[in-house]
Short mmCIF file of C-alpha atoms and ligand atoms in Angstrom, two decimals:
data_model
loop_
_atom_site.label_atom_id
_atom_site.label_comp_id
_atom_site.label_asym_id
_atom_site.label_seq_id
_atom_site.Cartn_x
_atom_site.Cartn_y
_atom_site.Cartn_z
CA MET A 1 0.00 0.00 0.00
CA THR A 2 1.57 3.26 -1.11
CA ALA A 3 1.19 6.07 1.43
CA THR A 4 -0.30 9.38 0.32
CA LYS A 5 -1.64 12.58 1.81
CA PRO A 6 -4.07 15.09 0.28
CA LEU A 7 -2.44 17.94 -1.59
CA SER A 8 -5.30 20.41 -1.32
CA PRO A 9 -9.07 20.63 -0.80
CA ALA A 10 -9.32 21.08 -4.58
CA GLY A 11 -7.70 17.69 -5.25
CA GLY A 12 -4.44 15.87 -5.87
CA VAL A 13 -2.29 13.80 -3.51
CA GLU A 14 1.31 13.82 -2.37
CA VAL A 15 2.85 10.36 -2.72
CA LEU A 16 5.10 9.57 0.23
CA ASP A 17 8.26 7.45 0.60
CA ILE A 18 9.08 7.20 -3.09
CA ASP A 19 12.46 7.44 -4.79
CA LEU A 20 11.92 7.89 -8.52
CA SER A 21 15.63 7.56 -9.31
CA ALA A 22 15.27 3.76 -9.40
CA PRO A 23 12.44 1.75 -10.97
CA PRO A 24 9.77 1.66 -8.22
CA THR A 25 8.52 -1.71 -7.03
CA ASN A 26 5.02 -0.25 -6.67
CA ALA A 27 4.64 1.10 -10.21
CA GLY A 28 1.20 -0.51 -10.48
CA ASP A 29 0.08 1.36 -7.34
CA LEU A 30 1.32 4.64 -8.78
CA VAL A 31 -0.64 4.08 -11.99
CA ASP A 32 -3.76 3.32 -9.92
CA LEU A 33 -3.25 6.45 -7.79
CA PHE A 34 -2.86 8.49 -10.92
CA ALA A 35 -6.13 7.14 -12.36
CA GLN A 36 -7.87 7.81 -9.05
CA HIS A 37 -6.58 11.31 -8.25
CA GLY A 38 -5.26 12.69 -11.55
CA LEU A 39 -2.65 14.88 -9.84
CA LEU A 40 0.35 13.44 -7.98
CA LEU A 41 3.21 15.22 -6.22
CA PHE A 42 6.53 13.57 -5.37
CA ARG A 43 8.76 15.68 -3.10
CA ASP A 44 12.56 15.61 -2.81
CA GLN A 45 13.39 13.86 -6.07
CA PRO A 46 16.91 14.83 -7.14
CA MET A 47 16.86 13.83 -10.82
CA THR A 48 18.49 13.97 -14.19
CA LYS A 49 16.70 14.35 -17.50
CA PRO A 50 17.01 10.59 -18.28
CA VAL A 51 15.56 9.81 -14.82
CA LEU A 52 12.65 12.18 -15.53
CA LEU A 53 12.08 10.29 -18.77
CA ALA A 54 12.18 6.92 -16.97
CA ALA A 55 9.77 8.19 -14.28
CA SER A 56 7.42 9.43 -17.02
CA ARG A 57 7.39 5.93 -18.56
CA ILE A 58 5.73 4.55 -15.42
CA PHE A 59 2.60 6.40 -16.57
CA GLY A 60 2.78 6.26 -20.35
CA GLU A 61 4.82 6.95 -23.44
CA PRO A 62 6.78 10.24 -23.48
CA LEU A 63 6.43 12.26 -26.69
CA VAL A 64 8.72 14.67 -28.46
CA HIS A 65 6.56 17.82 -28.21
CA LEU A 66 5.19 18.80 -31.60
CA LEU A 67 5.93 22.52 -31.17
CA GLY A 68 9.58 21.71 -30.62
CA GLN A 69 11.06 25.11 -29.81
CA ASN A 70 11.71 24.22 -26.15
CA ASN A 71 12.79 20.63 -26.63
CA ASP A 72 16.06 19.73 -24.97
CA ARG A 73 18.89 19.04 -27.41
CA GLU A 74 20.16 15.92 -25.63
CA VAL A 75 16.85 14.39 -24.52
CA PRO A 76 14.27 15.66 -27.02
CA GLU A 77 11.28 14.24 -25.11
CA VAL A 78 12.17 16.70 -22.32
CA ALA A 79 11.12 20.33 -22.75
CA VAL A 80 13.00 23.16 -21.05
CA VAL A 81 10.58 25.56 -19.35
CA SER A 82 12.64 28.54 -18.27
CA THR A 83 12.39 32.28 -17.70
CA ARG A 84 15.70 32.44 -19.57
CA GLY A 85 14.62 30.48 -22.66
CA ARG A 86 16.20 27.23 -23.72
CA ASP A 87 19.71 28.61 -24.15
CA GLY A 88 19.78 31.00 -21.23
CA ASP A 89 19.73 33.94 -23.60
CA PHE A 90 16.40 35.53 -22.74
CA GLU A 91 16.58 38.97 -21.19
CA ALA A 92 13.43 40.47 -19.70
CA LYS A 93 13.10 44.11 -20.67
CA ASP A 94 11.74 44.97 -17.24
CA PRO A 95 12.83 43.09 -14.08
CA ASP A 96 9.29 43.42 -12.70
CA GLU A 97 7.64 42.07 -15.84
CA LEU A 98 5.89 38.73 -15.41
CA ILE A 99 7.51 36.09 -17.59
CA GLY A 100 5.70 32.88 -18.46
CA ARG A 101 2.26 33.77 -17.18
CA ILE A 102 -0.16 31.36 -18.87
CA GLU A 103 -3.96 31.40 -18.85
CA TRP A 104 -5.97 28.32 -17.73
CA HIS A 105 -5.70 25.58 -20.30
CA THR A 106 -5.30 21.91 -21.00
CA ASP A 107 -2.25 20.96 -23.03
CA GLN A 108 -2.58 20.40 -26.77
CA ALA A 109 -6.34 21.06 -27.03
CA TYR A 110 -5.43 22.66 -30.37
CA THR A 111 -4.86 19.10 -31.67
CA PRO A 112 -7.43 16.32 -32.15
CA SER A 113 -5.73 13.99 -29.62
CA PRO A 114 -4.30 15.86 -26.63
CA ASN A 115 -1.60 14.30 -24.51
CA ARG A 116 -2.56 11.98 -21.68
CA ALA A 117 -0.48 13.65 -19.00
CA THR A 118 2.23 16.19 -18.28
CA MET A 119 5.10 15.76 -15.80
CA MET A 120 7.21 18.63 -14.39
CA TRP A 121 10.41 18.55 -12.40
CA ALA A 122 11.25 21.77 -10.53
CA VAL A 123 14.96 22.52 -10.80
CA GLU A 124 15.50 26.22 -10.05
CA LEU A 125 12.82 28.32 -8.38
CA PRO A 126 12.22 32.03 -7.85
CA PRO A 127 11.74 33.41 -4.32
CA GLU A 128 8.19 34.41 -5.31
CA GLY A 129 5.74 33.44 -8.05
CA GLY A 130 6.43 30.56 -10.41
CA GLN A 131 3.42 28.54 -9.30
CA THR A 132 1.26 26.17 -11.31
CA GLY A 133 -2.50 26.31 -10.75
CA PHE A 134 -4.69 23.21 -11.05
CA VAL A 135 -8.43 22.69 -11.46
CA ASP A 136 -10.03 19.23 -11.41
CA ARG A 137 -12.62 19.49 -14.19
CA GLU A 138 -14.30 16.29 -13.02
CA LYS A 139 -15.03 17.96 -9.66
CA VAL A 140 -16.26 21.03 -11.53
CA TYR A 141 -18.70 18.95 -13.57
CA GLU A 142 -19.98 17.17 -10.45
CA ALA A 143 -20.60 20.53 -8.75
CA LEU A 144 -22.48 22.13 -11.66
CA PRO A 145 -26.03 23.13 -10.75
CA ALA A 146 -28.54 20.79 -12.42
CA SER A 147 -30.00 23.62 -14.49
CA LEU A 148 -26.58 24.48 -15.93
CA ARG A 149 -25.83 20.81 -16.62
CA ASP A 150 -29.06 20.58 -18.59
CA ARG A 151 -28.22 23.67 -20.62
CA ILE A 152 -24.79 22.38 -21.69
CA GLU A 153 -25.86 18.78 -22.40
CA GLY A 154 -24.80 17.73 -25.91
CA LEU A 155 -23.10 21.04 -26.78
CA HIS A 156 -19.65 21.47 -28.33
CA VAL A 157 -17.00 24.09 -27.67
CA VAL A 158 -14.59 25.60 -30.19
CA GLN A 159 -10.92 25.15 -29.25
CA SER A 160 -9.02 27.94 -30.91
CA TRP A 161 -5.25 28.14 -31.14
CA ARG A 162 -5.77 31.46 -32.89
CA LYS A 163 -7.67 32.93 -29.93
CA ALA A 164 -4.89 31.96 -27.53
CA GLN A 165 -2.11 33.30 -29.74
CA ALA A 166 -4.01 36.56 -30.35
CA GLU A 167 -4.11 37.08 -26.57
CA ILE A 168 -0.36 36.45 -26.32
CA ALA A 169 0.24 38.86 -29.21
CA LYS A 170 -1.09 41.72 -27.04
CA ASN A 171 2.19 41.48 -25.12
CA PRO A 172 4.52 44.12 -26.64
CA ASN A 173 7.39 41.59 -26.56
CA TYR A 174 5.76 39.92 -29.56
CA ALA A 175 5.41 43.12 -31.58
CA THR A 176 8.28 42.19 -33.88
CA ASP A 177 8.50 40.10 -37.05
CA GLU A 178 10.30 37.42 -35.06
CA GLY A 179 7.59 37.52 -32.35
CA ALA A 180 4.81 37.23 -34.93
CA LYS A 181 6.59 34.25 -36.48
CA MET A 182 6.85 32.54 -33.09
CA LEU A 183 3.10 32.84 -32.56
CA GLN A 184 2.29 30.92 -35.77
CA LEU A 185 -1.25 32.29 -35.76
CA ASP A 186 -2.51 29.96 -38.49
CA ARG A 187 -0.62 26.87 -37.36
CA PHE A 188 -3.68 24.97 -36.07
CA PRO A 189 -7.28 25.17 -37.29
CA ASP A 190 -10.24 25.55 -34.91
CA LEU A 191 -11.53 22.28 -33.47
CA SER A 192 -14.87 21.21 -32.02
CA TYR A 193 -14.70 19.43 -28.65
CA GLU A 194 -17.55 18.04 -26.55
CA LEU A 195 -18.25 20.50 -23.75
CA VAL A 196 -18.86 17.53 -21.46
CA GLN A 197 -16.43 14.72 -22.13
CA ARG A 198 -16.27 11.14 -20.91
CA HIS A 199 -12.80 10.53 -19.50
CA PRO A 200 -11.30 7.78 -21.70
CA VAL A 201 -9.84 5.88 -18.70
CA THR A 202 -12.28 6.46 -15.83
CA GLY A 203 -15.48 6.95 -17.86
CA ARG A 204 -16.40 9.85 -15.57
CA LYS A 205 -17.69 13.16 -16.95
CA VAL A 206 -15.34 16.13 -17.25
CA LEU A 207 -16.20 19.74 -18.14
CA HIS A 208 -14.09 20.86 -21.07
CA ALA A 209 -14.04 24.67 -21.31
CA PRO A 210 -10.45 25.78 -20.70
CA PRO A 211 -10.47 29.59 -20.99
CA MET A 212 -7.28 29.86 -23.04
CA TRP A 213 -8.62 27.87 -25.98
CA SER A 214 -12.41 28.10 -25.69
CA SER A 215 -13.78 30.72 -28.06
CA ALA A 216 -17.44 29.80 -28.73
CA ILE A 217 -20.20 27.23 -28.42
CA VAL A 218 -20.56 25.50 -31.78
CA GLU A 219 -24.36 25.17 -31.61
CA LEU A 220 -24.89 28.70 -30.20
CA PRO A 221 -22.63 31.05 -32.15
CA GLY A 222 -24.37 34.25 -30.96
CA GLU A 223 -24.54 36.14 -27.68
CA GLU A 224 -26.43 33.40 -25.90
CA GLY A 225 -23.58 30.97 -26.51
CA ALA A 226 -20.92 33.52 -25.52
CA ALA A 227 -22.75 34.20 -22.23
CA LEU A 228 -23.14 30.46 -21.53
CA LEU A 229 -19.46 29.84 -22.18
CA GLU A 230 -18.50 32.73 -19.87
CA GLU A 231 -20.78 31.29 -17.20
CA VAL A 232 -19.26 27.80 -17.24
CA MET A 233 -15.70 29.16 -17.44
CA ALA A 234 -16.31 31.47 -14.47
CA PHE A 235 -17.91 28.62 -12.52
CA SER A 236 -14.92 26.35 -13.14
CA LEU A 237 -12.57 28.97 -11.66
CA GLU A 238 -14.41 29.47 -8.38
CA PRO A 239 -11.78 29.42 -5.61
CA ARG A 240 -13.04 26.10 -4.19
CA PHE A 241 -11.81 24.33 -7.36
CA VAL A 242 -8.42 26.02 -7.63
CA TYR A 243 -5.12 24.83 -6.15
CA TRP A 244 -1.91 26.83 -6.73
CA HIS A 245 1.13 24.65 -6.20
CA LYS A 246 4.15 26.42 -4.72
CA TYR A 247 7.10 24.27 -5.77
CA ARG A 248 10.08 23.27 -3.71
CA PRO A 249 13.27 22.30 -5.54
CA ASN A 250 13.10 18.68 -6.75
CA ASP A 251 9.33 18.52 -6.66
CA VAL A 252 7.97 16.29 -9.40
CA VAL A 253 4.34 16.73 -10.37
CA ILE A 254 2.29 14.74 -12.86
CA TRP A 255 -1.26 15.63 -13.88
CA ASP A 256 -3.93 13.99 -15.97
CA ASN A 257 -4.38 16.36 -18.89
CA TRP A 258 -7.73 14.78 -19.75
CA ARG A 259 -9.04 15.75 -16.32
CA PHE A 260 -7.16 18.76 -14.89
CA MET A 261 -6.62 22.17 -16.43
CA HIS A 262 -3.68 24.26 -15.32
CA ALA A 263 -2.27 27.78 -15.43
CA ALA A 264 1.08 29.43 -14.71
CA SER A 265 1.30 32.42 -12.36
CA GLY A 266 4.43 33.70 -14.08
CA THR A 267 7.71 34.86 -12.58
CA LYS A 268 9.22 38.34 -12.38
CA GLY A 269 11.83 38.87 -15.06
CA ARG A 270 14.55 39.42 -12.46
CA TYR A 271 14.33 35.79 -11.25
CA ASN A 272 15.45 32.50 -12.73
CA ARG A 273 13.00 29.65 -12.90
CA LEU A 274 13.87 26.34 -14.55
CA MET A 275 11.63 23.32 -14.93
CA TYR A 276 11.97 20.23 -17.09
CA ARG A 277 8.79 18.77 -18.53
CA THR A 278 7.59 15.71 -20.39
CA VAL A 279 4.24 15.04 -22.05
CA LEU A 280 2.75 11.58 -22.42
CA LYS A 281 1.09 10.36 -25.58
CA GLY A 282 -2.69 10.58 -25.86
CA GLY A 283 -4.75 8.52 -28.24
CA PRO A 284 -8.51 9.03 -28.33
CA VAL A 285 -9.73 11.64 -30.80
CA MET A 286 -11.38 14.49 -28.87
CA GLY A 287 -11.35 17.30 -31.44
CA ILE A 288 -12.82 17.44 -34.93
CA PRO A 289 -11.87 20.29 -37.33
CA LEU A 290 -14.75 22.73 -37.66
CA ASN A 291 -13.74 23.34 -41.23
CA PRO A 292 -11.90 20.41 -42.88
CA THR A 293 -10.73 22.56 -45.80
CA GLU A 294 -9.12 25.02 -43.41
CA ALA A 295 -7.51 22.11 -41.56
CA GLU A 296 -5.98 20.74 -44.75
CA ALA A 297 -4.71 24.18 -45.75
CA ALA A 298 -3.08 24.66 -42.33
CA GLU A 299 -1.36 21.28 -42.60
CA ARG A 300 -0.11 22.08 -46.11
CA ARG A 301 1.23 25.47 -45.00
CA TYR A 302 3.01 23.86 -42.08
CA ARG A 303 4.57 21.15 -44.25
CA MET A 304 5.86 23.75 -46.69
CA ALA A 305 7.24 25.94 -43.89
CA THR A 306 9.09 23.05 -42.26
CA GLN A 307 10.45 21.77 -45.57
CA SER A 308 11.90 25.15 -46.45
CA ALA A 309 13.27 25.78 -42.94
FE1 FE2 B 401 0.49 23.73 -20.18
#
C-alpha cells in the first residue's frame, strides 16, 4: 500500500516514501493512484533528464513535443521551461515584468488527440511566483447546478489556437516580425470538442471549457452561446476548485491532462526559474476540425514551412 496525503481541498495527492531515481517496485500502485486522483506530487526527487524520462514511462509513453522550440537538445522528449529560454539567452526588458504567465488551459487542445499527461520537475525556483494552478474538471462537472448541466448537455466548444495566440500577441514583446513568427497564428485550425467529455480511462464526466482555448459554443454562435461559455468558465474557476502549487526544488508533479486544467502564475523577469517537462502520448480523438478545408490548408502550410526551414 503506497502512502499518500491530500495535496489540497481542490484535489491531488502527495505520494510519500518514493524514490523515482530507481524503478519503483510499486509502479502498479502509482498508476492506480494516478487514475484515481489525476494529480500526484513527489517531493525531494533529485533527478536527471534521463531519470525524468524513466519516471514518465511509469505512466505512459513520453512524446517529443510537436511545437519543438523548447525541446532539450540531448533528450528531445524533455522540454525546457525557463524564464531564460532554452539557451539562457532571454533577457526580460523589465525586471518586474511577469515572464511565463499562462492562462488556464489543457495541453494540446489545439490538436485532435491531446496528450494523456504532463510531468514537471522543478529545478530552479524564484523566491516568489512561479506557481502552477490546477483545477479538477471532473469535480467542476460534479458541482455544476442541475440547471446548468441541462443547458450544456450535448453542446460542443470551439478550441481555438488562434484565440490563444491573439491574446499572447497583445504582449509588446511579440510586436516584432520574429515575435509574430513565433506565434504561428494559423498553425492549427479551430476544433470542435464536446463540452462535457467522458474521460477515456475512468469513464467519468469532465467539463471541457479551458479559458485559453475556448472561443465559442458550436451550436450557439451568438450572444447566448458567448454568455453560456462565460458562465461555465467562471464557474470552473471558483476558488473552491483552484489549487496553486508552490514548488520546492526537486518537486515532481504529474497531472492527468484529460481531467485537470492548469495555469502558470508567471515569474518576475529578475528571477530564474527552470523546470523540465515531459508530455505523455494521448490517443482518443477528442477534437474534430470545424472546417476540414481550413484544416488541410493549415497542414499544407506547415509542411511547406518546415520543408523550407
Ligand atoms: Fe500547459
